[in-house]
Short mmCIF file of C-alpha atoms in Angstrom, two decimals:
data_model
loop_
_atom_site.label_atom_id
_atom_site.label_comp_id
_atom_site.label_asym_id
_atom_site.label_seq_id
_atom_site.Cartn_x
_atom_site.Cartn_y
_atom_site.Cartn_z
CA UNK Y 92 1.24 22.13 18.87
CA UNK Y 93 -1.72 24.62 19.17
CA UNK Y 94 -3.71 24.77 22.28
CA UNK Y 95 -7.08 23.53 21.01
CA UNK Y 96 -8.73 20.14 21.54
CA UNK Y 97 -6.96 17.16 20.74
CA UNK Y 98 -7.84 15.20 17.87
CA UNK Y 99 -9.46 11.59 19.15
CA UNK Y 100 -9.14 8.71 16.43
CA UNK Y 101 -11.16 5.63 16.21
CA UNK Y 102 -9.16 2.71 14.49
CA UNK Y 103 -11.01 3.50 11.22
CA UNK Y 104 -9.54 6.37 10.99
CA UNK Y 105 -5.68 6.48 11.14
CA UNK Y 106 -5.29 7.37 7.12
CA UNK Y 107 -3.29 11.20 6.78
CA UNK Y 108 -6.85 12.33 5.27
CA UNK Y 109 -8.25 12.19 8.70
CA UNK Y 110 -5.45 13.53 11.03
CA UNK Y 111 -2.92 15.28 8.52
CA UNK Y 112 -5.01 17.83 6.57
CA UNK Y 113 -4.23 21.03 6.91
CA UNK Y 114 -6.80 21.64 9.44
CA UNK Y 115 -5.36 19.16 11.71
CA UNK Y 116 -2.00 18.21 10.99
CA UNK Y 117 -0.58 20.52 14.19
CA UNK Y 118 -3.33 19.33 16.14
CA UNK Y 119 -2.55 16.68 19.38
CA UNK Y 120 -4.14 13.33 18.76
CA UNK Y 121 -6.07 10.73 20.89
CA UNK Y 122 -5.71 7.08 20.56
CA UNK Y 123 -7.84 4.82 22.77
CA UNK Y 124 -6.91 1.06 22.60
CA UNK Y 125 -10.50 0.10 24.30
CA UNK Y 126 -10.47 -3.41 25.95
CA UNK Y 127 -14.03 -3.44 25.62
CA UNK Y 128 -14.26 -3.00 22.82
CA UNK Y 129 -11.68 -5.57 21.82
CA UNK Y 130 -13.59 -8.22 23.67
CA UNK Y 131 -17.10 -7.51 22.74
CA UNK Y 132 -17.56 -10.03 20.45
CA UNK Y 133 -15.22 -12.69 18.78
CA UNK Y 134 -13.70 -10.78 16.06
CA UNK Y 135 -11.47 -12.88 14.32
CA UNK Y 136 -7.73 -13.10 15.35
CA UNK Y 137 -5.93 -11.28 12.52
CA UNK Y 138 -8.88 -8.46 12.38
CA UNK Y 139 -7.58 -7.82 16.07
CA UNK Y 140 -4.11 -7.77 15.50
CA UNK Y 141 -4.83 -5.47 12.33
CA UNK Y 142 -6.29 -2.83 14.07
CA UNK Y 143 -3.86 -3.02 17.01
CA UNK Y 144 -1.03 -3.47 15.10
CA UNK Y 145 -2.65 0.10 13.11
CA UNK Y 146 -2.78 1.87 16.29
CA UNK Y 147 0.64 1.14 17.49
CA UNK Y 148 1.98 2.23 13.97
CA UNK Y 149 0.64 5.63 14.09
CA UNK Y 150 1.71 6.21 16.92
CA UNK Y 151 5.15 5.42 15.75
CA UNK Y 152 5.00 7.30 13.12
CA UNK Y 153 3.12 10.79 14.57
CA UNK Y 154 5.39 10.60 17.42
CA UNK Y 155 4.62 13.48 20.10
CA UNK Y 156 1.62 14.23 18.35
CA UNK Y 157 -0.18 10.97 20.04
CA UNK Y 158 -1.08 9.78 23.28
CA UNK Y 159 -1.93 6.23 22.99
CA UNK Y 160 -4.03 5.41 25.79
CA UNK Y 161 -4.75 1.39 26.81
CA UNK Y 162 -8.00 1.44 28.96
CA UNK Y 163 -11.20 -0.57 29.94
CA UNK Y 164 -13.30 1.09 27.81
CA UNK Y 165 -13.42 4.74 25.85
CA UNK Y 166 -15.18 6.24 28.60
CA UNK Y 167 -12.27 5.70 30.94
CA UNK Y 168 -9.37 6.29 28.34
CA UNK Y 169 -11.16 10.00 27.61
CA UNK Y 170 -11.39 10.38 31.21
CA UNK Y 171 -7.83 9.29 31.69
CA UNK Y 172 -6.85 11.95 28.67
CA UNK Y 173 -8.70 14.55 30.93
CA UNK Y 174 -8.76 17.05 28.16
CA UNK Y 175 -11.35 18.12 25.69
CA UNK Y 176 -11.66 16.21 22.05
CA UNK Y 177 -13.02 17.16 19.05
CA UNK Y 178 -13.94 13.89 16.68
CA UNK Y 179 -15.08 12.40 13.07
CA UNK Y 180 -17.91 11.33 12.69
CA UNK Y 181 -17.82 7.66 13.13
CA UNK Y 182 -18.46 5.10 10.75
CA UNK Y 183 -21.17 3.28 12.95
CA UNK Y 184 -24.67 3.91 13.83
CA UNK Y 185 -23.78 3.21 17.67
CA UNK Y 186 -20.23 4.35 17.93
CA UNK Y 187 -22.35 7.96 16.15
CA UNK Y 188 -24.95 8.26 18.53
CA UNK Y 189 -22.11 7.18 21.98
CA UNK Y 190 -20.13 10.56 20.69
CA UNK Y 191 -23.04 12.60 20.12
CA UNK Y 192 -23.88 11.59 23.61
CA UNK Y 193 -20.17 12.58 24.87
CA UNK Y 194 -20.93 16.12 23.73
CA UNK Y 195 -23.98 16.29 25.26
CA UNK Y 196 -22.00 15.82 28.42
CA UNK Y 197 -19.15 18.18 27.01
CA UNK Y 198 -16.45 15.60 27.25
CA UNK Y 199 -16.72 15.89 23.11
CA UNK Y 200 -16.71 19.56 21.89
CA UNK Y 201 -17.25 19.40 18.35
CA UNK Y 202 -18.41 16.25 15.81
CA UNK Y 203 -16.51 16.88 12.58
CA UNK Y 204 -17.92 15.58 9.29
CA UNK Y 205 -16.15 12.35 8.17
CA UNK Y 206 -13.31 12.43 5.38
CA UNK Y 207 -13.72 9.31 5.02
CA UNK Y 208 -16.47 9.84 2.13
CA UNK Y 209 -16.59 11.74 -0.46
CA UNK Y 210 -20.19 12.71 0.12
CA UNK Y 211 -21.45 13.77 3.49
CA UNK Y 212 -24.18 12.73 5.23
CA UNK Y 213 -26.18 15.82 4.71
CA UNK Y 214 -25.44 15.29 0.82
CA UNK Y 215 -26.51 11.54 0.76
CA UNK Y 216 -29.80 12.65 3.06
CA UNK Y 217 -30.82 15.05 0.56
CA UNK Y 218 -30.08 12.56 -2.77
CA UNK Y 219 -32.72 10.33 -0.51
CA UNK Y 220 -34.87 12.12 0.28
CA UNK Y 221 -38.68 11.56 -0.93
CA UNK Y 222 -36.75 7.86 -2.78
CA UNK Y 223 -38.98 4.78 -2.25
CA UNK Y 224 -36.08 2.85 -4.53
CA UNK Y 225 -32.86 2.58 -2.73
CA UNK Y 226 -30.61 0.71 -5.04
CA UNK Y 227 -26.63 1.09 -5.01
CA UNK Y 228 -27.13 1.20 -8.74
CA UNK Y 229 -29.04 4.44 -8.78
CA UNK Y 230 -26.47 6.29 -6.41
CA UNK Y 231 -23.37 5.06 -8.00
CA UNK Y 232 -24.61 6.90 -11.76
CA UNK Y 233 -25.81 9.55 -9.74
CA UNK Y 234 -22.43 10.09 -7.96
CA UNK Y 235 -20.25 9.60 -11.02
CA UNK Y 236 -22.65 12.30 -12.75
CA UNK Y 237 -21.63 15.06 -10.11
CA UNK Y 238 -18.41 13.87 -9.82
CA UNK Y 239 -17.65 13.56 -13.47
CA UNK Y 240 -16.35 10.24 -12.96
CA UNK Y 241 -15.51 7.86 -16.06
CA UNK Y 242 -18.19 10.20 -18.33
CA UNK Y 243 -17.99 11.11 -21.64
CA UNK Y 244 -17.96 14.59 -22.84
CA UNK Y 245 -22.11 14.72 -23.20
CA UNK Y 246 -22.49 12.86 -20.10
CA UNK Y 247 -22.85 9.54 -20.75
CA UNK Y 248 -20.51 6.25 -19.45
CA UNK Y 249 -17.39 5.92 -21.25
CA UNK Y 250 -17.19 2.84 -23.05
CA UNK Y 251 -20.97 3.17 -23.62
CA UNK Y 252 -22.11 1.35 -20.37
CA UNK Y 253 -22.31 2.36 -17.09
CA UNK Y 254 -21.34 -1.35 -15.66
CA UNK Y 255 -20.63 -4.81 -16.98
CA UNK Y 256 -21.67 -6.81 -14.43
CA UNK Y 257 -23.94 -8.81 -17.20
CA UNK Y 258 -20.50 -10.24 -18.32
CA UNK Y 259 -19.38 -10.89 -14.81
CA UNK Y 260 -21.55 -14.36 -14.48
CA UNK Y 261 -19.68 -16.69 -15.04
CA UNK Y 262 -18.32 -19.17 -12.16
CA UNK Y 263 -14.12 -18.96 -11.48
CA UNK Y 264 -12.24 -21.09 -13.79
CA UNK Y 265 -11.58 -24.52 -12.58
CA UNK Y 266 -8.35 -24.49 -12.47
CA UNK Y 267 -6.25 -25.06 -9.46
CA UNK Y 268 -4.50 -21.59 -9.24
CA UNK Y 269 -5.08 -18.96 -11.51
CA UNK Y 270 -2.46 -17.63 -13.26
CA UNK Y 271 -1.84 -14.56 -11.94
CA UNK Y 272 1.18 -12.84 -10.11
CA UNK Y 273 1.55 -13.26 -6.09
CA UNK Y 274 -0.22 -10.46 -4.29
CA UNK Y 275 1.43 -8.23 -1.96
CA UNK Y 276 2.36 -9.01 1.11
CA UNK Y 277 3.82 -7.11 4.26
CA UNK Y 278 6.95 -7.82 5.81
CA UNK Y 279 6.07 -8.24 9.90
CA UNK Y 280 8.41 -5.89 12.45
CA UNK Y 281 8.66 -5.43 16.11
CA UNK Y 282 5.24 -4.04 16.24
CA UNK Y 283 3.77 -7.08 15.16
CA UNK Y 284 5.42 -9.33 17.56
CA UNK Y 285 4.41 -6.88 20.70
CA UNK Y 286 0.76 -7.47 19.28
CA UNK Y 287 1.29 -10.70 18.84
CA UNK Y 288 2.14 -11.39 22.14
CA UNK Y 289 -0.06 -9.20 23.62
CA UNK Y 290 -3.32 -10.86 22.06
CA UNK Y 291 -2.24 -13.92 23.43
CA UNK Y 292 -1.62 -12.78 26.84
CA UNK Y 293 -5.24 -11.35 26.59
CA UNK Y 294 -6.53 -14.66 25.00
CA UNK Y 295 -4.90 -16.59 27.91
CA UNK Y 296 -6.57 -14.22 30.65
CA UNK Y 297 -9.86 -14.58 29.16
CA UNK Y 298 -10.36 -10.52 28.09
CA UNK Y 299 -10.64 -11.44 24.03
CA UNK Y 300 -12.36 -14.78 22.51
CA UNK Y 301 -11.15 -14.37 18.74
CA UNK Y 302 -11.91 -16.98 16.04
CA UNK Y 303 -9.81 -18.19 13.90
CA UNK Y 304 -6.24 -18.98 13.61
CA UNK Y 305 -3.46 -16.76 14.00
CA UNK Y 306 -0.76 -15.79 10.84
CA UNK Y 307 1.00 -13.65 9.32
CA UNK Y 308 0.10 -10.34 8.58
CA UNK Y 309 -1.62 -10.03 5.32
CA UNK Y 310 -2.90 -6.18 5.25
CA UNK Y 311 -1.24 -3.35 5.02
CA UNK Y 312 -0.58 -1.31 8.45
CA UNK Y 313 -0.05 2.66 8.36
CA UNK Y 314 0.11 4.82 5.52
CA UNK Y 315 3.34 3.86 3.95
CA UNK Y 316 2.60 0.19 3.84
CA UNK Y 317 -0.79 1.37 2.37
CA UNK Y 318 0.83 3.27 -0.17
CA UNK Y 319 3.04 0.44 -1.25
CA UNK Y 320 0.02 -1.85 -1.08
CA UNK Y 321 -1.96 0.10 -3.66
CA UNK Y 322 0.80 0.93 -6.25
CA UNK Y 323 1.13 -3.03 -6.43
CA UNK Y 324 -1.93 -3.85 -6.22
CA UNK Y 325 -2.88 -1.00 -9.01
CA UNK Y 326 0.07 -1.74 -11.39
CA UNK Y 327 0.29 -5.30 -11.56
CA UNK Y 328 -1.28 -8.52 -10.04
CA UNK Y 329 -4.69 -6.29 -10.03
CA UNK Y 330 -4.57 -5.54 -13.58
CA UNK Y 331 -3.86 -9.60 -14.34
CA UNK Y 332 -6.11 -10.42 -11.91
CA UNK Y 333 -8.77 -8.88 -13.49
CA UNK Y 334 -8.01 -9.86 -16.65
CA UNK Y 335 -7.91 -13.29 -15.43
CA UNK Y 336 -11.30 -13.04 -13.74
CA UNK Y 337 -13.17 -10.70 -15.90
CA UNK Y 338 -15.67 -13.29 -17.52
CA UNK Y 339 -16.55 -14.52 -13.77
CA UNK Y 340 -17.65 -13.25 -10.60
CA UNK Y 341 -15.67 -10.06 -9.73
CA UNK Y 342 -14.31 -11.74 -6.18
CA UNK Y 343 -13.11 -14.92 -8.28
CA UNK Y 344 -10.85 -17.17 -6.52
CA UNK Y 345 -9.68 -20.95 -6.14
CA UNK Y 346 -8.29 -22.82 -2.67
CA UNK Y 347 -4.55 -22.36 -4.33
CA UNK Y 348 -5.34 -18.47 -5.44
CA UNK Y 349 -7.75 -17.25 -2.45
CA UNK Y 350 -6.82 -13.59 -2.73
CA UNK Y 351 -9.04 -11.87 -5.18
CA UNK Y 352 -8.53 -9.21 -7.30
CA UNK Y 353 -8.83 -6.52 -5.05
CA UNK Y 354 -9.00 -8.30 -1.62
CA UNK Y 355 -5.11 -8.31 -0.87
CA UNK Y 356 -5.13 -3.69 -0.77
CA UNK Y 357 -8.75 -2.94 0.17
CA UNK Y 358 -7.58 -1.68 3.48
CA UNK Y 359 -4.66 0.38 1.66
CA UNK Y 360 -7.30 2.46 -0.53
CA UNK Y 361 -8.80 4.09 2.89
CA UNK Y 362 -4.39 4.40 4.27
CA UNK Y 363 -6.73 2.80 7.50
CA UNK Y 364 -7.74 -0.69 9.21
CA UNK Y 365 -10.83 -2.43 9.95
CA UNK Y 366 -12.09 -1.09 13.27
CA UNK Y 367 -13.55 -2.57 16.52
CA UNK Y 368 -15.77 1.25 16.93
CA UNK Y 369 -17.92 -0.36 19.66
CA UNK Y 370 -19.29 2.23 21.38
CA UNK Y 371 -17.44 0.66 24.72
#
């Protein structure tokens, strides 16, 4: 492994595209399971055994290339680590401004612009800029015009129409279950039962308050569950699913059908989890 600054990872950002480029993929990498962080709200119970359950598996499968550190709070876990880091930019307005602050104080020695978008942030402040309309609308033909995304040959939307959402108005059918095939679903392992017990050891001591009811895992955890996730979700119940739901609501669903059409691998398209990014 070169001798440069490790890599630290916030839970958002465990996908290859993030720590496995080839700019990073000798590089040492941080994990920091913050109890803080974990208890600094009452994130429901499965969101917190997601992104645990995501932590432990990538450090599984990077092996020497992690140290997985369990502390109070980031501060303490990068003061634990005791060497310089080099980090994403994170997701979060706080969690951004708490590492800009740790390089201030040199404990973070570079911020690196986020993979996880395919515009940067100095790209998206410059398609703002001088914009008194900010509709998602607007950016989304303005992306898939520089991007060349679903365009015809002269530029305009294939298909003639740059969304349908005007025959997405419908309410779901009201039928019991929809008739589509089962959506994926993980098979749970060891490292689900050490989070598993773990999050109730820490609900019993009084260090996380989730909500909710505990279950089985429905999401996909690291990048090979993510990949399976996505080819299933791409090939077949999606592609039903839609068709099944295309004259109503995009998120269509009924109390014996509640995953949607693209709820069950949302998580699988970024290869990441849901995060708790506090800035604790």
């Amino acid at each position: 492994m070169r001798d440069e600054p490790a890599l630290w990872l916030f839970a958002d950002q465990l996908g290859p595209h993030f720590h496995s480029t080839p700019g990073h993929r000798d590089r040492a990498v941080l994990l920091i399971r913050s109890a803080a962080a974990f208890g600094a709200k009452p994130f429901h119970r499965q969101k917190l055994h997601l992104v645990q359950a995501a932590l432990y598996r990538l450090a599984a499968d990077l092996g020497d290339r992690v140290t997985l550190i369990d502390a109070p709070d980031y501060r303490t876990g990068l003061r634990r680590f005791g060497r310089p880091v080099v980090v994403h930019e994170p997701a979060s307005h706080a969690a951004d401004a708490f590492v800009r602050r740790l390089r201030d104080e040199g404990v973070v020695t570079e911020i690196l612009p986020t993979p996880g978008f395919i515009l940067s942030k100095e790209d998206f402040a410059a398609w703002a800029a001088g914009r008194t309309r900010f509709v998602m609308e607007d950016f989304y033909r303005d992306q898939r015009r520089k991007f060349g995304v679903l365009l015809e040959a002269d530029g305009e939307p294939e298909g003639g129409h740059w969304n349908y959402d005007h025959d997405n108005r419908r309410p779901p059918p009201k039928t019991v279950r929809l008739d589509v095939p089962a959506p994926w679903h993980p098979r749970e392992n060891e490292i689900d039962h050490r989070v598993r017990a773990e999050l109730d050891a820490a609900g019993r001591a009084g260090e996380i308050h989730p909500v909710g009811v505990d279950g089985p895992r429905r999401f996909a955890v690291g990048h090979d569950e993510a990949k399976r996730a996505l080819r299933r979700g791409r090939w077949t119940p999606t592609r039903s699913r839609r068709r099944a739901c295309a004259p109503h609501w995009p998120g269509s669903a009924t109390a014996a059908t509640p995953t949607t059409s693209n709820a069950s691998w949302c998580s699988a398209t970024t290869g990441s989890s849901a995060a708790t990014t506090r800035p604790r």
